[in-house]
XYZ file of C-alpha atoms in Angstrom:
335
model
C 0.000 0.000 0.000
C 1.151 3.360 -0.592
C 0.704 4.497 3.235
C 3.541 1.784 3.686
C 5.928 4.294 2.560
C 4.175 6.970 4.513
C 7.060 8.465 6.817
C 6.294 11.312 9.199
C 8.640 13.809 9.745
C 9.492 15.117 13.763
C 7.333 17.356 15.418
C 6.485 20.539 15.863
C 4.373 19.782 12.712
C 3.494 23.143 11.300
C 1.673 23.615 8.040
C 3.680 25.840 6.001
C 4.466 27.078 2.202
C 7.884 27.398 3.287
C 10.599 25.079 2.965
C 13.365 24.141 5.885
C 15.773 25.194 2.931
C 14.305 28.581 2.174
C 13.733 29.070 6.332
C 17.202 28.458 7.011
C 19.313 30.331 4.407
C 17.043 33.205 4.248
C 18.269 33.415 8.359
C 21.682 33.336 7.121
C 20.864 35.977 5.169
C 19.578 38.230 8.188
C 22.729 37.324 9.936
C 25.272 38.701 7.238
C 25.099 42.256 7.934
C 26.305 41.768 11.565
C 28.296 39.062 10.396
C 29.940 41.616 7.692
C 30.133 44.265 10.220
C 32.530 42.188 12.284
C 35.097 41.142 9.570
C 35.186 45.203 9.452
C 35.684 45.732 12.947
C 38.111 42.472 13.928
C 39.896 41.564 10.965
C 39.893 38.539 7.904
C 40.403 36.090 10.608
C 36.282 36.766 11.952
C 35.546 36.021 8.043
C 37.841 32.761 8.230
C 35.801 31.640 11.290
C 32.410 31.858 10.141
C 33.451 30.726 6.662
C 35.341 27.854 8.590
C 32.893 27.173 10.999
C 30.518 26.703 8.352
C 32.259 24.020 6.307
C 33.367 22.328 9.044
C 29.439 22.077 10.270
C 28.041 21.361 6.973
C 30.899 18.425 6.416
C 30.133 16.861 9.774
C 26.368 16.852 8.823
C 27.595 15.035 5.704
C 29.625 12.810 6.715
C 26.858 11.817 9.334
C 24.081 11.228 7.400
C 26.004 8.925 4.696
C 27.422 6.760 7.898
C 23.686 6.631 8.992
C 22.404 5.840 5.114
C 20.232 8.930 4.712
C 20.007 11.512 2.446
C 23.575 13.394 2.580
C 21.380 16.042 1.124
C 19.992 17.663 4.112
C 23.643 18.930 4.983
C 23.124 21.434 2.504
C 19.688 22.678 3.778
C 21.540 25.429 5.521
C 20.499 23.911 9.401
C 24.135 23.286 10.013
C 25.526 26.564 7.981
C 23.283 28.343 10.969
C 24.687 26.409 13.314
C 28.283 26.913 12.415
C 27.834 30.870 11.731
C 26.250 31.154 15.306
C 28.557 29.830 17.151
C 31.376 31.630 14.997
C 29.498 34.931 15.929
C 29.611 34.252 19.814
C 33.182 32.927 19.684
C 36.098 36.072 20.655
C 37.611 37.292 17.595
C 40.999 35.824 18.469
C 39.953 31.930 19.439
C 42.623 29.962 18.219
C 41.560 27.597 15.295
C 41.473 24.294 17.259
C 39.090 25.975 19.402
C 36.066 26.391 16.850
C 37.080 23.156 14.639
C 36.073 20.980 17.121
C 33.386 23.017 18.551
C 31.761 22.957 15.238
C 32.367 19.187 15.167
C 30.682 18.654 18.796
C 27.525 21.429 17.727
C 26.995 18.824 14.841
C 27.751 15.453 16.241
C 26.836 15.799 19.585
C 24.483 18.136 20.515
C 22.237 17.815 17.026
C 22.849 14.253 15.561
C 23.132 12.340 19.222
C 19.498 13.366 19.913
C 18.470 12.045 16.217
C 18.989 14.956 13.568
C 17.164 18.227 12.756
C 13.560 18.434 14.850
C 14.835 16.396 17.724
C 17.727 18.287 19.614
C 16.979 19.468 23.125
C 19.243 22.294 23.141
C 20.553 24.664 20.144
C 23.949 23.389 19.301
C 25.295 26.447 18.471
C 25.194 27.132 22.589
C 26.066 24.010 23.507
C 28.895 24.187 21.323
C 29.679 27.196 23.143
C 29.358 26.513 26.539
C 31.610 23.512 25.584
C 34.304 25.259 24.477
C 33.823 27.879 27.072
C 34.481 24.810 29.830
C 37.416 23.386 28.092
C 39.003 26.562 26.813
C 38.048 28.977 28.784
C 41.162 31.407 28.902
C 41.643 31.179 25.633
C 37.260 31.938 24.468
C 37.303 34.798 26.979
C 40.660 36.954 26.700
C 41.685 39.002 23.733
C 38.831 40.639 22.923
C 39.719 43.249 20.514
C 38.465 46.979 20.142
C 38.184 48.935 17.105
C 41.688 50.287 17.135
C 43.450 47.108 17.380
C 44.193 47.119 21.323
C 42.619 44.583 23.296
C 40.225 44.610 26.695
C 37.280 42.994 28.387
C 33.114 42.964 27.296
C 31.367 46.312 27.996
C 29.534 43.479 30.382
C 33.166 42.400 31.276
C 34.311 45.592 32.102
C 31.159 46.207 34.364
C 31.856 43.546 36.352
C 35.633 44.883 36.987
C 34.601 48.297 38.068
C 32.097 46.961 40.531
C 34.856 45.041 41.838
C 36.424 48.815 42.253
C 38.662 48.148 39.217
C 39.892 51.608 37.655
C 38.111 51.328 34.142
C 38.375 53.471 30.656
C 34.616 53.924 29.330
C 35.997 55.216 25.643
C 33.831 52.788 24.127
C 31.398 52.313 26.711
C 28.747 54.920 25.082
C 25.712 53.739 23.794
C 26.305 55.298 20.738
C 29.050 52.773 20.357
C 27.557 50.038 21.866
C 24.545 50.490 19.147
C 26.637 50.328 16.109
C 29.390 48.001 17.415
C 32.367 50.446 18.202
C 33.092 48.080 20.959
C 34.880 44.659 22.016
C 33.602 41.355 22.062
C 32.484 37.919 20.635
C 32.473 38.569 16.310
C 28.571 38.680 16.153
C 27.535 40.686 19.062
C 28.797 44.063 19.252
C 26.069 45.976 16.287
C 22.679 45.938 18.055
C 21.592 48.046 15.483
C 22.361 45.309 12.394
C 21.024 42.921 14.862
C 17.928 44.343 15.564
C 17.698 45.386 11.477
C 18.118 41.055 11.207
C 15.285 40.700 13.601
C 12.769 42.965 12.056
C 13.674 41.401 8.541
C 12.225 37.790 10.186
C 9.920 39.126 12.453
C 8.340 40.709 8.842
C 8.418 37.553 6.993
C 7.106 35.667 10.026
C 10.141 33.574 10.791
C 10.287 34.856 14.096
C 7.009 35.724 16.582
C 8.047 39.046 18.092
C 6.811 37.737 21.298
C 9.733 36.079 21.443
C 12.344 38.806 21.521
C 10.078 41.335 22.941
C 9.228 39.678 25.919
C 13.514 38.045 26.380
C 14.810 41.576 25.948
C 12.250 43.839 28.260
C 12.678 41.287 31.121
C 16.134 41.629 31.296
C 16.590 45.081 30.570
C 13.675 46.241 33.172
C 15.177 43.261 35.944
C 18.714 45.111 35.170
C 17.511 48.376 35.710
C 15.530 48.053 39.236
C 17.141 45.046 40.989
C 19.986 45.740 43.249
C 23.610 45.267 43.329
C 25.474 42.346 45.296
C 27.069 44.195 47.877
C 26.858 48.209 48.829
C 30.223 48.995 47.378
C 29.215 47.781 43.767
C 26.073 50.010 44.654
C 28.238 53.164 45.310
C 30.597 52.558 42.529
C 27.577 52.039 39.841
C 25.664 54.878 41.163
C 28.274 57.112 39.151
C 27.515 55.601 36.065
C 24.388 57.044 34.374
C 24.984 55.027 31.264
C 24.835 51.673 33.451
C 21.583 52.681 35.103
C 20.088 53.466 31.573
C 18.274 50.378 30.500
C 19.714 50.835 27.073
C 23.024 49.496 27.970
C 21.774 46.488 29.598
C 19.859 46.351 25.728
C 23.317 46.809 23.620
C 25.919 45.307 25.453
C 27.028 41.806 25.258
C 24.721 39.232 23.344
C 21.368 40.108 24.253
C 20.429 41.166 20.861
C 22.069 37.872 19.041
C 20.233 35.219 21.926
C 16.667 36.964 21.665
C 16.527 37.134 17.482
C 18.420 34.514 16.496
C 18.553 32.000 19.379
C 16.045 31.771 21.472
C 13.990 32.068 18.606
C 15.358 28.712 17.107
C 12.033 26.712 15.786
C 12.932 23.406 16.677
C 13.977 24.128 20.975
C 11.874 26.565 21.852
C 7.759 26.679 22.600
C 5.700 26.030 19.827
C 2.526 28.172 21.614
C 2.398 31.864 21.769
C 2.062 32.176 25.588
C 4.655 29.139 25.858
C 6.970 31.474 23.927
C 6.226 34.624 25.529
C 6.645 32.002 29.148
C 10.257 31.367 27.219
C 11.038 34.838 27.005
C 10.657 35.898 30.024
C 12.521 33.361 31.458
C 15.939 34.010 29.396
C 15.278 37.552 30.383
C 14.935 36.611 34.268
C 18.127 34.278 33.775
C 20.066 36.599 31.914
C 19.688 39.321 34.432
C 20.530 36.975 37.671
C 23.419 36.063 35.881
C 24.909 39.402 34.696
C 23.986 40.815 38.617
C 24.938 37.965 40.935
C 26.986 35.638 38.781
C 30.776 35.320 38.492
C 30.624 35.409 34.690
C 29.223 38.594 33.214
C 27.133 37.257 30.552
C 24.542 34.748 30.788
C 22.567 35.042 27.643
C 24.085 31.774 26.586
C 23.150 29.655 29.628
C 19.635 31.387 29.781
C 18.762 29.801 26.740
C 20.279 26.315 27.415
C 18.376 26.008 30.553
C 15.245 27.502 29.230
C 14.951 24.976 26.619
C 15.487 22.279 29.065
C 11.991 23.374 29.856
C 10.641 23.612 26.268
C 8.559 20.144 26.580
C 7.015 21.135 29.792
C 6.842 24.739 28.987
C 4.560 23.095 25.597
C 2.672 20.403 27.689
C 1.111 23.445 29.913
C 0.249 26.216 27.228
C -1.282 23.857 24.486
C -4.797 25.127 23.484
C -7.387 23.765 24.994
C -9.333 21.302 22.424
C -13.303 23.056 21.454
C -15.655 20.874 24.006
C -13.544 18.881 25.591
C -14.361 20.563 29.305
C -18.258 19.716 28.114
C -17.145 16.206 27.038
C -15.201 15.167 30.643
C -18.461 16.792 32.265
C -20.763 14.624 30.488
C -18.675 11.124 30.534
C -17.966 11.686 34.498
C-alpha cells in the first residue's frame, strides 16, 4: 500500500508554504550584515571563522548522514551553515583555530545528531557548542577581545563587572552610541545591536520569528537590570556614578542580548511552539540573563539562559497547548 511508505517527519508539525531550505538560508541571510560588520571591525580572521565554521558544520552533517544511510542532502539545507555561523558569531575574535574546529564538530555530532537529527535536539547546538568550548578553553574563548583600534580589553559586560569590583576602568567605548553600532569589544557577532535588531525585524516581517519572542527576552532583562539591586553596597556606590549603566539601554546593547533573543532563542525546533509558551520562554531568558549578569561570576549569561530555558521547552509546551473546542463539556458529560 502506498501508506507503507508513509514516513512522518518530527514534530512541531506546522503547516507551512515554506521550505526548511528557504527558512534556514534566508536566516543566514539576516545574519550577514552583523556578520559583515565584524570582519570590518576584527579583521579577515572573523571572516575565516564563520566561513570555517561553516564548512566544518556542513561536512560533519555530511559525513553523518552517509554513515547513517540517509540523504547526505539535508547537509546542505543550511540547518548546520546556521549552526556553524552562530557559534562563529559568539566565539572572541581571536579563538585559536582548534578551538572552533572541534566546537563545530561537537555542535553537529553531539548536541544535534546524538538526539536524532534536525527536529529532535533538546538544546541549540550552536550554545552548547559554546558553553563547551567555554568549559574546556576557557582562557583562551574569553581573553583578547579586541576593540576597534586594534588594542585589546574585556566585554562592555566584562568591564562592568571589573569596576564593581572597584577596578579603575576606561569607558571610551562604553557609550551607547558605540555600543549600538558596534564600536566596541567582544564575541564577532555581538557588538552591532543596530544590524542585529535590522536582522530581527527582517524575520519578524516575513514571520520567521514571533516578536513575542524577543520582545518579551529583551524587556525582562533590561527592566530586571535596571531596578534590581547590586550584590554588595560597594558595587552600589561605585555604579551609582555611572548614568549610562543605570540606563536600560546598555543592559539592551551590550554583550549578546540582541544575538540570543533574534536569532537563538527564537530557534524553531527548541523553543515553545505556543504563543504564551513562547512569551513564558522569554521571560525566562530575560529573568536568567539578568541573575546572571547581577549575581553571577561570569558577566554574561545570555548563553546559559537559553540552554536552561529549553530544558523546559517540553514542559513549557505540555502546559500552554490550546485547549481542544468541548472537551471541558465532554469530561463533564462522561464523568
Amino acid at each position: 500500500m502506498a501508506l507503507d511508505k508513509l514516513v512522518v517527519g518530527h514534530s512541531p508539525h506546522i503547516k507551512s508554504d515554506e521550505s526548511i531550505r528557504r527558512i534556514m538560508w534566508t536566516v543566514v541571510l539576516a545574519l550577514t550584515p552583523a556578520g559583515v560588520f565584524g570582519i570590518i571591525i576584527f579583521g579577515w580572521y572573523a571572516l575565516v571563522m564563520m566561513l570555517g565554521s561553516m564548512a566544518v558544520c556542513i561536512a560533519t552533517e555530511w559525513i553523518i548522514l552517509k554513515l547513517t544511510g540517509r540523504d547526505a542532502g539535508q547537509a546542505f539545507d543550511g540547518s548546520a551553515a546556521i549552526t556553524g555561523m552562530l557559534f562563529a558569531m559568539v566565539c572572541g575574535p581571536l579563538v585559536h583555530w582548534y578551538v572552533w574546529v572541534v566546537g563545530s564538530i561537537v555542535a553537529i555530532a553531539v548536541f544535534k545528531h546524538a538526539f536524532g537529527g534536525l527536529g529532535c535536539n533538546i538544546w541549540n547546538p550552536a550554545l552548547m557548542a559554546r558553553a563547551f568550548t567555554l568549559a574546556a578553553w576557557g582562557k583562551d574563548l574569553t581573553q583578547g577581545f579586541v576593540y576597534p583600534d586594534g588594542t585589546a580589553g574585556a566585554t562592555p559586560l566584562g568591564v562592568v563587572k571589573l569596576a564593581k569590583e572597584g577596578v579603575p576602568i576606561d569607558t571610551e567605548y562604553l557609550g551607547l552610541n558605540e555600543l549600538f553600532w558596534g564600536k566596541t569589544a567582544g564575541c564577532i557577532g555581538e557588538t552591532s545591536a543596530a544590524l542585529l535588531l535590522l536582522g530581527g525585524i527582517f524575520l519578524i516581517v516575513l514571520k520567521y520569528v514571533d516578536w513575542r519572542m524577543p520582545l518579551s527576552f529583551i524587556l525582562t532583562c533590561v527592566v530586571l537590570v535596571w531596578i534590581l539591586p547590586y550584590k554588595n553596597k560597594a558595587a552600589q556606590d561605585i555604579a551609582s556614578g555611572w548614568v549610562w549603566w543605570k540606563e536600560p539601554l546598555f543592559a539592551a546593547f551590550s554583550g549578546g542580548l540582541f544575538l540570543g533573543a533574534f536569532f537563538m532563542a527564537t530557534d524553531m525546533v527548541t523553543t515553545p511552539v505556543t504563543k504564551t509558551g513562547q512569551v513564558i520562554f522569554g521571560v525566562g531568558c530575560g529573568i536568567l540573563t539578568a541573575i546572571i549578569r547581577l549575581y553571577g561570576g561570569y558577566p554574561e549569561g545570555v548563553c546559559y539562559s537559553i540552554i536552561i530555558m529549553n530544558t523546559a521547552t517540553p514542559l513549557i509546551d505540555r502546559f500552554t497547548r490550546p485547549r481542544k473546542f468541548g472537551a471541558k463539556e465532554y469530561a463533564r458529560t462522561t464523568s
